[in-house]
Amino acid sequence: MSGYVLAIDQGTTSTRAIVFDDGFHIRGLGQQEFPQHFPRSGWVEHDPEDIWSSTLVTIRSALADASLSASDIAAIGITNQRETTLIWDRDTGRPIHNAIVWQDRRTAEFCRNLVADGHEAEITRKTGLVVDPYFAGTKIAWLLDNVDGARARAEAGKLAFGTVDSFLLWRLTGGRVHASDATNACRTMLFDIAANDWDDDLLALLKVPRALLPEVKDCDAAFGTTDPALLGAAIPICGMAGDQHAATLGQACFRPGMLKSTYGTGCFAVLNTGETRVPSSNRLLTTIAYRLAGRTTFALEGSIFVAGAAVQWLRDGLGLVDRADRTGPMADAADDAQDVYMVPAFTGLGAPWWDAEARGAIYGLTRKTGPNEFARAALESVCFQTADLLSAMRKDWNGANDTILRVDGGMVASDWTMQRLADILAAPADRPVVLETTALGAAWVAGQKAGVWPDMDGFAERWHLERRFEPHMDPVTRGRKLAGWADAVRRTLT
């Protein structure tokens, strides 16, 4: 059997497909951006057909780029933007509404009512999550209550819910398989992470019919095979994990105390806590890191809604840069005498604040402030938010005290940003040789399940460091900057 594995990496702003060989080298790549839809302030949607068509296009492009056919691929692994919510008709496969994206805040009032009615403690105890519009459960409830006839059809078993992984699996298998994995299921606010199953009490609370839900499997499971008509041959789908969980796997963060942070549209830091579910006293999430061969590994997670999206805003919203990679040199040229802070709460603030109503703000502007200072403020906002997460993790669990951060995602290509990250954290940041860690993690899960890639120990041995960024900022400057950031956040919170 060949060692070629195809990873589908379906993200918030683009879809990628990557063919890896058994040396973990990229042999073929396809990528396609797709539109974002903002029907109202705070609402974010995707057209499900854009998600599906971009997936097919990128798979075919990656195979062509690798000069391979579908029959050459041993397995497929899927990784995806989490919490984004879809419901479709089981007979036709057609979605009943646009996908509601993880960034969407339309259910903020619903969430406030759940908290006011005293349900947050139970939800957190069972799911490890806070009550927030970020998660899929309230999005499901909104769709059932706001699409004509949806609730009755769901209760009759005529509709199917899925996060993006489940939707793609349904389409790839020609509607034969309705399943998800534990890492995506645990982000719905409906899944008991101790019992590893949907929770009837939470389903009743949010009025979500069990008939709507997918079967939940391990990350490494037999998820079916692709419809041969799609790609020319049936390919086994053997791996599935939400994007941050896949990145945790791709960074080989297999031991308790290992920490990775991914810098894409948002920023997500995941700390492996092993078989121990660590409850958070600092508004972090207790989540399933991954479930392999029936064994669950837990994590603490901090979720930042806006990281690379702040740079996109500078480019697309303000027109201050024409390319995202120009922001590092601009930040380096910024005036050190100006302390400009950007709190990028465009869709609320995530961990550890969880303020759905907060909105973006910039502080410290002077007549001398220009594009360079805006660029530095945007990049530093990512570093400051990471510092908030790491501080909360250290308060929750002493296993986080001496950890080294492994970084990945599009932003880590910027040396300036990674050096500033190490400086603000007063801790090293390790950048790997293979930056496509999310896709690599999905590929590894599928490859080892298919028997063509090494096991966990063998994979970890082949993780390689490209560069370690050591902190150099003096404590006085670091303290001043962190105090300024804390003041800016305080002023922004509602």
Short mmCIF file of C-alpha atoms in Angstrom, two decimals:
data_model
loop_
_atom_site.label_atom_id
_atom_site.label_comp_id
_atom_site.label_asym_id
_atom_site.label_seq_id
_atom_site.Cartn_x
_atom_site.Cartn_y
_atom_site.Cartn_z
CA MET A 1 0.00 0.00 0.00
CA SER A 2 1.25 3.49 -0.80
CA GLY A 3 2.26 5.89 1.95
CA TYR A 4 0.46 8.83 0.38
CA VAL A 5 -2.14 10.43 2.63
CA LEU A 6 -4.50 13.27 1.71
CA ALA A 7 -5.43 15.86 4.33
CA ILE A 8 -8.49 18.07 3.88
CA ASP A 9 -8.03 21.26 5.90
CA GLN A 10 -11.30 23.16 5.71
CA GLY A 11 -10.78 26.56 7.35
CA THR A 12 -12.69 29.74 8.03
CA THR A 13 -11.56 31.71 5.00
CA SER A 14 -10.16 29.03 2.69
CA THR A 15 -10.03 25.32 2.03
CA ARG A 16 -6.77 23.45 1.54
CA ALA A 17 -5.99 19.91 0.49
CA ILE A 18 -2.48 18.53 0.92
CA VAL A 19 -0.95 15.24 -0.20
CA PHE A 20 1.82 14.04 2.13
CA ASP A 21 4.20 11.17 1.48
CA ASP A 22 5.33 8.79 4.23
CA GLY A 23 8.27 11.07 4.99
CA PHE A 24 5.73 13.81 5.89
CA HIS A 25 6.79 15.86 2.87
CA ILE A 26 4.21 17.82 0.91
CA ARG A 27 3.80 16.31 -2.56
CA GLY A 28 0.75 18.21 -3.71
CA LEU A 29 -1.24 21.23 -2.58
CA GLY A 30 -4.52 22.86 -3.51
CA GLN A 31 -6.03 25.94 -1.93
CA GLN A 32 -9.09 28.08 -2.60
CA GLU A 33 -10.54 31.03 -0.70
CA PHE A 34 -14.30 31.41 -0.46
CA PRO A 35 -16.62 34.32 0.46
CA GLN A 36 -17.63 35.36 3.97
CA HIS A 37 -21.17 36.63 4.51
CA PHE A 38 -22.13 39.19 7.15
CA PRO A 39 -25.93 39.57 6.97
CA ARG A 40 -26.08 41.65 10.17
CA SER A 41 -23.67 43.14 12.67
CA GLY A 42 -22.13 40.27 14.63
CA TRP A 43 -23.49 37.61 12.23
CA VAL A 44 -21.08 35.51 10.15
CA GLU A 45 -22.17 32.88 7.62
CA HIS A 46 -20.78 30.63 4.91
CA ASP A 47 -22.60 29.19 1.95
CA PRO A 48 -22.31 25.40 2.49
CA GLU A 49 -22.00 24.87 -1.25
CA ASP A 50 -18.90 27.11 -1.24
CA ILE A 51 -17.42 24.88 1.46
CA TRP A 52 -18.21 21.76 -0.55
CA SER A 53 -17.15 23.03 -3.98
CA SER A 54 -13.86 24.42 -2.63
CA THR A 55 -13.18 21.06 -1.01
CA LEU A 56 -13.64 19.16 -4.26
CA VAL A 57 -11.60 21.69 -6.23
CA THR A 58 -8.68 21.61 -3.79
CA ILE A 59 -8.63 17.81 -3.56
CA ARG A 60 -8.43 17.53 -7.33
CA SER A 61 -5.80 20.28 -7.48
CA ALA A 62 -3.66 18.59 -4.83
CA LEU A 63 -3.82 15.25 -6.63
CA ALA A 64 -2.90 16.91 -9.92
CA ASP A 65 -0.07 18.84 -8.25
CA ALA A 66 1.30 15.58 -6.87
CA SER A 67 0.83 13.80 -10.24
CA LEU A 68 -1.24 11.17 -8.45
CA SER A 69 -4.68 9.66 -8.87
CA ALA A 70 -7.21 8.79 -6.18
CA SER A 71 -6.15 5.14 -6.31
CA ASP A 72 -2.66 6.17 -5.14
CA ILE A 73 -3.99 7.57 -1.85
CA ALA A 74 -3.98 5.24 1.15
CA ALA A 75 -6.27 7.32 3.35
CA ILE A 76 -7.93 10.69 3.88
CA GLY A 77 -7.88 12.73 7.08
CA ILE A 78 -10.27 15.63 7.64
CA THR A 79 -9.67 18.67 9.81
CA ASN A 80 -12.02 21.61 9.98
CA GLN A 81 -13.06 24.94 11.41
CA ARG A 82 -14.82 23.99 14.61
CA GLU A 83 -18.25 25.01 15.94
CA THR A 84 -19.46 26.18 12.52
CA THR A 85 -22.95 24.72 12.32
CA LEU A 86 -24.89 23.19 9.41
CA ILE A 87 -28.21 21.39 9.13
CA TRP A 88 -29.24 19.61 5.94
CA ASP A 89 -32.01 17.46 4.53
CA ARG A 90 -31.24 13.75 4.80
CA ASP A 91 -32.99 12.91 1.54
CA THR A 92 -31.63 15.65 -0.71
CA GLY A 93 -28.43 16.58 1.12
CA ARG A 94 -29.33 20.26 0.71
CA PRO A 95 -28.65 22.59 3.67
CA ILE A 96 -31.68 24.35 5.11
CA HIS A 97 -29.73 27.59 5.73
CA ASN A 98 -26.26 29.02 5.39
CA ALA A 99 -23.67 27.65 7.80
CA ILE A 100 -23.49 29.71 10.99
CA VAL A 101 -19.78 30.33 11.57
CA TRP A 102 -18.02 29.93 14.91
CA GLN A 103 -17.43 33.70 15.06
CA ASP A 104 -21.17 34.43 14.87
CA ARG A 105 -22.75 36.14 17.91
CA ARG A 106 -26.48 35.99 17.08
CA THR A 107 -27.27 33.73 20.05
CA ALA A 108 -25.74 36.05 22.67
CA GLU A 109 -29.10 36.77 24.29
CA PHE A 110 -29.97 33.06 24.38
CA CYS A 111 -26.68 32.44 26.18
CA ARG A 112 -27.30 35.26 28.66
CA ASN A 113 -30.67 33.73 29.48
CA LEU A 114 -29.10 30.31 30.08
CA VAL A 115 -26.69 31.90 32.54
CA ALA A 116 -29.40 33.99 34.20
CA ASP A 117 -31.53 30.86 34.64
CA GLY A 118 -28.68 29.15 36.48
CA HIS A 119 -27.65 26.56 33.87
CA GLU A 120 -24.00 27.50 33.34
CA ALA A 121 -22.59 25.40 36.19
CA GLU A 122 -24.22 22.21 34.87
CA ILE A 123 -23.15 22.93 31.31
CA THR A 124 -19.56 23.61 32.35
CA ARG A 125 -19.42 20.54 34.61
CA LYS A 126 -20.51 18.22 31.82
CA THR A 127 -18.97 19.82 28.74
CA GLY A 128 -15.96 21.76 30.11
CA LEU A 129 -17.22 24.80 28.17
CA VAL A 130 -18.49 28.21 29.16
CA VAL A 131 -21.90 29.34 27.91
CA ASP A 132 -21.14 31.38 24.81
CA PRO A 133 -22.47 31.86 21.26
CA TYR A 134 -19.14 30.47 20.04
CA PHE A 135 -20.30 26.89 20.49
CA ALA A 136 -22.60 24.97 18.17
CA GLY A 137 -25.48 24.08 20.50
CA THR A 138 -27.23 27.45 20.55
CA LYS A 139 -26.64 27.82 16.81
CA ILE A 140 -28.54 24.55 16.27
CA ALA A 141 -31.38 25.84 18.43
CA TRP A 142 -31.49 29.10 16.45
CA LEU A 143 -31.74 27.25 13.13
CA LEU A 144 -34.53 25.00 14.41
CA ASP A 145 -36.47 28.01 15.69
CA ASN A 146 -35.91 30.36 12.76
CA VAL A 147 -36.09 28.21 9.61
CA ASP A 148 -39.67 27.43 8.65
CA GLY A 149 -40.61 23.85 9.45
CA ALA A 150 -37.11 22.93 10.66
CA ARG A 151 -38.03 21.83 14.16
CA ALA A 152 -40.83 19.51 13.04
CA ARG A 153 -38.63 17.99 10.34
CA ALA A 154 -35.78 17.52 12.82
CA GLU A 155 -38.03 15.79 15.34
CA ALA A 156 -39.26 13.51 12.54
CA GLY A 157 -35.67 12.50 11.76
CA LYS A 158 -35.64 14.16 8.34
CA LEU A 159 -32.74 16.55 9.04
CA ALA A 160 -29.10 16.06 9.98
CA PHE A 161 -26.84 18.35 12.00
CA GLY A 162 -23.12 18.48 11.60
CA THR A 163 -20.09 20.61 12.10
CA VAL A 164 -18.05 21.01 8.91
CA ASP A 165 -16.30 17.65 9.30
CA SER A 166 -19.62 15.82 9.43
CA PHE A 167 -21.03 17.74 6.47
CA LEU A 168 -17.97 16.95 4.34
CA LEU A 169 -18.07 13.30 5.38
CA TRP A 170 -21.73 13.09 4.34
CA ARG A 171 -20.97 14.59 0.95
CA LEU A 172 -17.75 12.63 0.38
CA THR A 173 -19.48 9.31 1.13
CA GLY A 174 -22.48 10.12 -1.04
CA GLY A 175 -24.76 10.52 1.97
CA ARG A 176 -23.97 7.09 3.38
CA VAL A 177 -22.26 8.18 6.62
CA HIS A 178 -23.48 10.65 9.25
CA ALA A 179 -20.71 10.76 11.83
CA SER A 180 -18.33 13.07 13.65
CA ASP A 181 -15.41 12.62 16.02
CA ALA A 182 -15.07 13.36 19.73
CA THR A 183 -13.06 16.58 19.25
CA ASN A 184 -15.81 18.19 17.17
CA ALA A 185 -18.66 16.79 19.25
CA CYS A 186 -17.18 18.20 22.44
CA ARG A 187 -17.50 21.74 21.03
CA THR A 188 -21.28 21.68 20.75
CA MET A 189 -22.27 22.32 24.42
CA LEU A 190 -24.29 19.08 24.11
CA PHE A 191 -21.58 16.45 24.72
CA ASP A 192 -20.59 15.05 28.13
CA ILE A 193 -16.79 14.76 27.91
CA ALA A 194 -16.60 12.32 30.85
CA ALA A 195 -19.26 9.98 29.47
CA ASN A 196 -18.06 10.56 25.88
CA ASP A 197 -21.65 10.78 24.64
CA TRP A 198 -24.43 13.21 23.85
CA ASP A 199 -26.15 14.30 27.07
CA ASP A 200 -29.94 13.96 27.22
CA ASP A 201 -30.35 16.72 29.81
CA LEU A 202 -28.43 19.21 27.70
CA LEU A 203 -30.32 18.16 24.59
CA ALA A 204 -33.57 18.83 26.44
CA LEU A 205 -32.30 22.17 27.75
CA LEU A 206 -31.46 23.44 24.27
CA LYS A 207 -34.39 21.56 22.68
CA VAL A 208 -32.21 19.68 20.22
CA PRO A 209 -33.64 16.32 19.05
CA ARG A 210 -31.20 13.43 19.35
CA ALA A 211 -32.35 12.24 15.90
CA LEU A 212 -30.54 15.25 14.43
CA LEU A 213 -27.11 14.27 15.74
CA PRO A 214 -24.25 12.30 14.15
CA GLU A 215 -22.62 9.19 15.54
CA VAL A 216 -19.48 10.14 17.49
CA LYS A 217 -16.31 8.13 16.78
CA ASP A 218 -12.65 8.19 17.77
CA CYS A 219 -10.39 10.52 15.80
CA ASP A 220 -8.82 7.41 14.26
CA ALA A 221 -11.79 5.43 13.03
CA ALA A 222 -13.23 3.91 9.89
CA PHE A 223 -15.41 6.78 8.65
CA GLY A 224 -16.31 5.11 5.36
CA THR A 225 -14.97 5.58 1.84
CA THR A 226 -15.40 8.31 -0.73
CA ASP A 227 -17.98 7.88 -3.47
CA PRO A 228 -15.89 6.63 -6.43
CA ALA A 229 -17.77 8.98 -8.76
CA LEU A 230 -16.26 12.02 -7.03
CA LEU A 231 -12.54 11.35 -7.43
CA GLY A 232 -12.28 8.27 -9.61
CA ALA A 233 -11.74 5.72 -6.85
CA ALA A 234 -12.99 4.93 -3.37
CA ILE A 235 -10.55 6.27 -0.74
CA PRO A 236 -10.83 5.24 2.95
CA ILE A 237 -11.51 8.13 5.32
CA CYS A 238 -9.60 7.13 8.45
CA GLY A 239 -9.05 10.30 10.46
CA MET A 240 -10.95 13.30 11.71
CA ALA A 241 -10.20 16.08 14.20
CA GLY A 242 -11.15 19.70 14.69
CA ASP A 243 -8.44 22.05 13.53
CA GLN A 244 -6.92 22.88 16.92
CA HIS A 245 -6.89 19.24 17.95
CA ALA A 246 -5.31 18.25 14.65
CA ALA A 247 -2.62 20.91 15.19
CA THR A 248 -1.99 19.50 18.67
CA LEU A 249 -1.43 16.10 17.07
CA GLY A 250 0.64 17.56 14.23
CA GLN A 251 2.91 19.27 16.78
CA ALA A 252 3.35 15.90 18.52
CA CYS A 253 2.09 17.36 21.82
CA PHE A 254 1.45 13.90 23.19
CA ARG A 255 2.76 14.34 26.75
CA PRO A 256 1.01 16.16 29.60
CA GLY A 257 2.38 19.69 29.91
CA MET A 258 3.06 20.14 26.20
CA LEU A 259 1.51 23.29 24.73
CA LYS A 260 0.81 24.42 21.19
CA SER A 261 -0.66 27.65 19.89
CA THR A 262 -2.01 28.09 16.37
CA TYR A 263 -2.13 31.55 14.80
CA GLY A 264 -4.63 31.62 11.98
CA THR A 265 -7.84 33.62 11.71
CA GLY A 266 -8.04 33.25 15.48
CA CYS A 267 -5.52 31.99 18.00
CA PHE A 268 -5.97 28.80 19.98
CA ALA A 269 -3.65 27.53 22.70
CA VAL A 270 -4.05 23.90 23.75
CA LEU A 271 -2.29 22.43 26.80
CA ASN A 272 -2.21 18.62 27.07
CA THR A 273 -3.31 17.52 30.57
CA GLY A 274 -3.25 13.78 29.85
CA GLU A 275 -6.03 11.63 31.28
CA THR A 276 -6.86 14.33 33.84
CA ARG A 277 -9.79 16.67 33.24
CA VAL A 278 -8.58 19.92 34.75
CA PRO A 279 -11.48 22.22 35.66
CA SER A 280 -10.66 25.86 35.04
CA SER A 281 -11.13 28.62 37.58
CA ASN A 282 -9.98 31.19 35.02
CA ARG A 283 -12.53 30.86 32.24
CA LEU A 284 -10.50 28.48 30.10
CA LEU A 285 -12.09 25.47 28.43
CA THR A 286 -11.64 21.90 29.59
CA THR A 287 -11.82 19.95 26.36
CA ILE A 288 -10.97 16.67 24.67
CA ALA A 289 -7.56 17.04 23.06
CA TYR A 290 -8.03 13.84 21.06
CA ARG A 291 -9.51 10.35 21.36
CA LEU A 292 -7.42 7.60 19.81
CA ALA A 293 -8.25 3.88 19.92
CA GLY A 294 -10.88 4.50 22.60
CA ARG A 295 -8.54 6.41 24.91
CA THR A 296 -9.33 10.04 25.69
CA THR A 297 -6.69 12.70 26.30
CA PHE A 298 -7.85 16.00 27.78
CA ALA A 299 -6.61 19.56 27.50
CA LEU A 300 -7.03 23.09 28.71
CA GLU A 301 -7.75 25.46 25.85
CA GLY A 302 -7.77 29.20 25.46
CA SER A 303 -9.61 30.57 22.44
CA ILE A 304 -8.87 33.99 20.91
CA PHE A 305 -11.34 35.00 18.23
CA VAL A 306 -9.12 37.43 16.31
CA ALA A 307 -5.44 36.93 15.47
CA GLY A 308 -4.64 36.88 11.75
CA ALA A 309 -8.06 38.45 11.19
CA ALA A 310 -6.66 41.68 12.67
CA VAL A 311 -4.05 41.77 9.91
CA GLN A 312 -6.74 41.00 7.34
CA TRP A 313 -8.66 43.99 8.67
CA LEU A 314 -5.63 46.25 8.21
CA ARG A 315 -5.39 44.99 4.62
CA ASP A 316 -9.01 44.66 3.54
CA GLY A 317 -10.85 46.98 5.90
CA LEU A 318 -8.47 49.92 6.18
CA GLY A 319 -6.26 49.41 3.14
CA LEU A 320 -3.12 50.14 5.18
CA VAL A 321 -1.20 47.23 3.66
CA ASP A 322 -1.50 45.38 0.37
CA ARG A 323 0.01 42.13 1.68
CA ALA A 324 -0.19 40.62 5.15
CA ASP A 325 3.53 39.80 5.19
CA ARG A 326 4.40 43.50 5.10
CA THR A 327 3.15 44.03 8.64
CA GLY A 328 6.27 42.57 10.31
CA PRO A 329 8.70 45.06 8.70
CA MET A 330 6.20 47.85 9.37
CA ALA A 331 5.97 46.87 13.04
CA ASP A 332 9.76 46.84 13.25
CA ALA A 333 9.82 50.41 11.92
CA ALA A 334 7.14 51.68 14.35
CA ASP A 335 7.91 54.49 16.79
CA ASP A 336 9.02 52.94 20.10
CA ALA A 337 7.92 56.09 21.94
CA GLN A 338 4.27 55.33 21.14
CA ASP A 339 2.37 52.67 23.05
CA VAL A 340 -0.60 51.97 20.79
CA TYR A 341 -2.88 49.07 21.80
CA MET A 342 -5.43 47.31 19.62
CA VAL A 343 -8.05 45.19 21.38
CA PRO A 344 -9.42 43.25 18.38
CA ALA A 345 -12.83 42.41 19.80
CA PHE A 346 -14.50 42.54 16.38
CA THR A 347 -16.77 39.63 17.35
CA GLY A 348 -16.43 39.85 21.13
CA LEU A 349 -13.61 38.75 23.41
CA GLY A 350 -12.83 35.08 23.97
CA ALA A 351 -10.81 33.51 26.79
CA PRO A 352 -10.29 34.39 29.53
CA TRP A 353 -12.85 37.23 29.29
CA TRP A 354 -15.78 35.74 27.33
CA ASP A 355 -17.48 39.04 26.66
CA ALA A 356 -19.77 38.55 23.66
CA GLU A 357 -20.77 42.22 23.58
CA ALA A 358 -17.27 43.75 23.58
CA ARG A 359 -16.21 45.39 20.33
CA GLY A 360 -12.82 46.33 18.92
CA ALA A 361 -10.99 49.42 20.15
CA ILE A 362 -7.64 51.16 19.70
CA TYR A 363 -5.96 53.17 22.45
CA GLY A 364 -2.99 55.48 22.65
CA LEU A 365 -3.40 57.28 19.31
CA THR A 366 -1.47 60.50 18.75
CA ARG A 367 -0.95 62.82 15.81
CA LYS A 368 2.20 60.84 15.01
CA THR A 369 0.41 57.49 14.87
CA GLY A 370 0.50 55.99 11.39
CA PRO A 371 0.33 52.69 9.51
CA ASN A 372 3.51 51.33 11.18
CA GLU A 373 2.06 51.79 14.65
CA PHE A 374 -1.22 50.20 13.57
CA ALA A 375 0.70 47.19 12.23
CA ARG A 376 2.65 46.79 15.47
CA ALA A 377 -0.52 47.11 17.56
CA ALA A 378 -2.25 44.41 15.52
CA LEU A 379 0.64 41.96 15.83
CA GLU A 380 1.25 42.72 19.49
CA SER A 381 -2.44 42.16 20.28
CA VAL A 382 -1.91 38.50 19.39
CA CYS A 383 1.08 38.29 21.73
CA PHE A 384 -0.75 39.97 24.60
CA GLN A 385 -3.77 37.71 24.23
CA THR A 386 -1.50 34.65 24.27
CA ALA A 387 0.08 35.96 27.48
CA ASP A 388 -3.39 36.18 29.05
CA LEU A 389 -4.05 32.55 28.11
CA LEU A 390 -0.71 31.26 29.42
CA SER A 391 -1.20 33.13 32.68
CA ALA A 392 -4.63 31.54 33.13
CA MET A 393 -3.25 28.08 32.35
CA ARG A 394 -0.53 28.46 34.96
CA LYS A 395 -3.12 29.45 37.56
CA ASP A 396 -5.29 26.43 36.72
CA TRP A 397 -2.61 23.73 36.55
CA ASN A 398 0.96 23.63 37.78
CA GLY A 399 1.87 21.39 34.86
CA ALA A 400 1.88 24.53 32.69
CA ASN A 401 4.58 26.34 34.62
CA ASP A 402 7.68 25.33 32.66
CA THR A 403 6.25 24.43 29.30
CA ILE A 404 7.71 25.49 25.97
CA LEU A 405 5.26 26.75 23.39
CA ARG A 406 5.14 25.11 19.97
CA VAL A 407 3.69 27.50 17.41
CA ASP A 408 2.07 27.07 14.01
CA GLY A 409 -0.33 28.78 11.62
CA GLY A 410 0.09 31.45 8.97
CA MET A 411 1.30 34.19 11.33
CA VAL A 412 4.32 32.25 12.59
CA ALA A 413 6.14 32.86 9.31
CA SER A 414 6.75 36.38 10.67
CA ASP A 415 10.02 36.40 12.60
CA TRP A 416 9.12 39.76 14.14
CA THR A 417 5.83 38.44 15.52
CA MET A 418 7.39 35.29 16.95
CA GLN A 419 10.22 37.22 18.60
CA ARG A 420 7.75 39.65 20.13
CA LEU A 421 5.66 36.68 21.30
CA ALA A 422 8.65 35.18 23.14
CA ASP A 423 9.46 38.61 24.58
CA ILE A 424 5.94 39.20 25.90
CA LEU A 425 5.62 35.66 27.29
CA ALA A 426 9.13 35.69 28.77
CA ALA A 427 9.27 32.11 27.45
CA PRO A 428 10.63 30.34 24.35
CA ALA A 429 8.51 29.82 21.25
CA ASP A 430 9.43 26.87 19.02
CA ARG A 431 8.65 26.98 15.31
CA PRO A 432 8.72 23.56 13.58
CA VAL A 433 10.16 22.68 10.19
CA VAL A 434 6.73 21.63 8.95
CA LEU A 435 4.37 24.58 9.42
CA GLU A 436 1.33 22.78 8.00
CA THR A 437 0.78 21.15 11.37
CA THR A 438 -3.02 21.14 11.25
CA ALA A 439 -3.10 19.25 7.96
CA LEU A 440 -0.18 17.07 9.09
CA GLY A 441 -2.05 16.10 12.26
CA ALA A 442 -5.10 15.03 10.27
CA ALA A 443 -2.88 13.14 7.86
CA TRP A 444 -1.02 11.38 10.68
CA VAL A 445 -4.26 10.20 12.34
CA ALA A 446 -5.45 8.76 9.04
CA GLY A 447 -2.06 7.37 8.02
CA GLN A 448 -1.40 5.52 11.24
CA LYS A 449 -4.95 4.15 11.27
CA ALA A 450 -4.43 2.90 7.71
CA GLY A 451 -1.14 1.30 8.78
CA VAL A 452 1.08 3.28 6.40
CA TRP A 453 2.46 5.86 8.85
CA PRO A 454 4.27 5.40 12.20
CA ASP A 455 2.63 5.20 15.60
CA MET A 456 2.65 8.01 18.15
CA ASP A 457 6.20 7.44 19.36
CA GLY A 458 7.57 7.15 15.85
CA PHE A 459 5.80 10.31 14.77
CA ALA A 460 7.04 12.28 17.80
CA GLU A 461 10.63 11.28 17.08
CA ARG A 462 10.36 12.87 13.63
CA TRP A 463 9.12 16.28 14.82
CA HIS A 464 11.90 18.77 14.02
CA LEU A 465 12.58 22.30 15.24
CA GLU A 466 13.24 24.98 12.64
CA ARG A 467 13.92 27.86 15.06
CA ARG A 468 13.56 28.65 18.76
CA PHE A 469 12.76 32.27 19.63
CA GLU A 470 14.23 33.16 23.03
CA PRO A 471 12.94 36.15 25.03
CA HIS A 472 15.18 39.24 25.05
CA MET A 473 12.91 42.06 26.26
CA ASP A 474 13.92 43.58 29.59
CA PRO A 475 11.45 43.04 32.47
CA VAL A 476 10.66 46.74 32.90
CA THR A 477 9.59 47.17 29.27
CA ARG A 478 7.63 43.91 29.35
CA GLY A 479 5.84 44.96 32.53
CA ARG A 480 4.94 48.36 31.09
CA LYS A 481 3.55 46.83 27.94
CA LEU A 482 1.50 44.21 29.78
CA ALA A 483 0.10 46.86 32.14
CA GLY A 484 -0.91 48.99 29.15
CA TRP A 485 -2.60 46.02 27.55
CA ALA A 486 -4.48 45.16 30.75
CA ASP A 487 -5.73 48.75 30.95
CA ALA A 488 -6.87 48.66 27.32
CA VAL A 489 -8.81 45.43 27.88
CA ARG A 490 -10.41 46.83 31.04
CA ARG A 491 -11.62 49.85 29.10
CA THR A 492 -13.04 47.61 26.33
CA LEU A 493 -14.99 45.12 28.45
CA THR A 494 -18.72 45.84 28.57
#
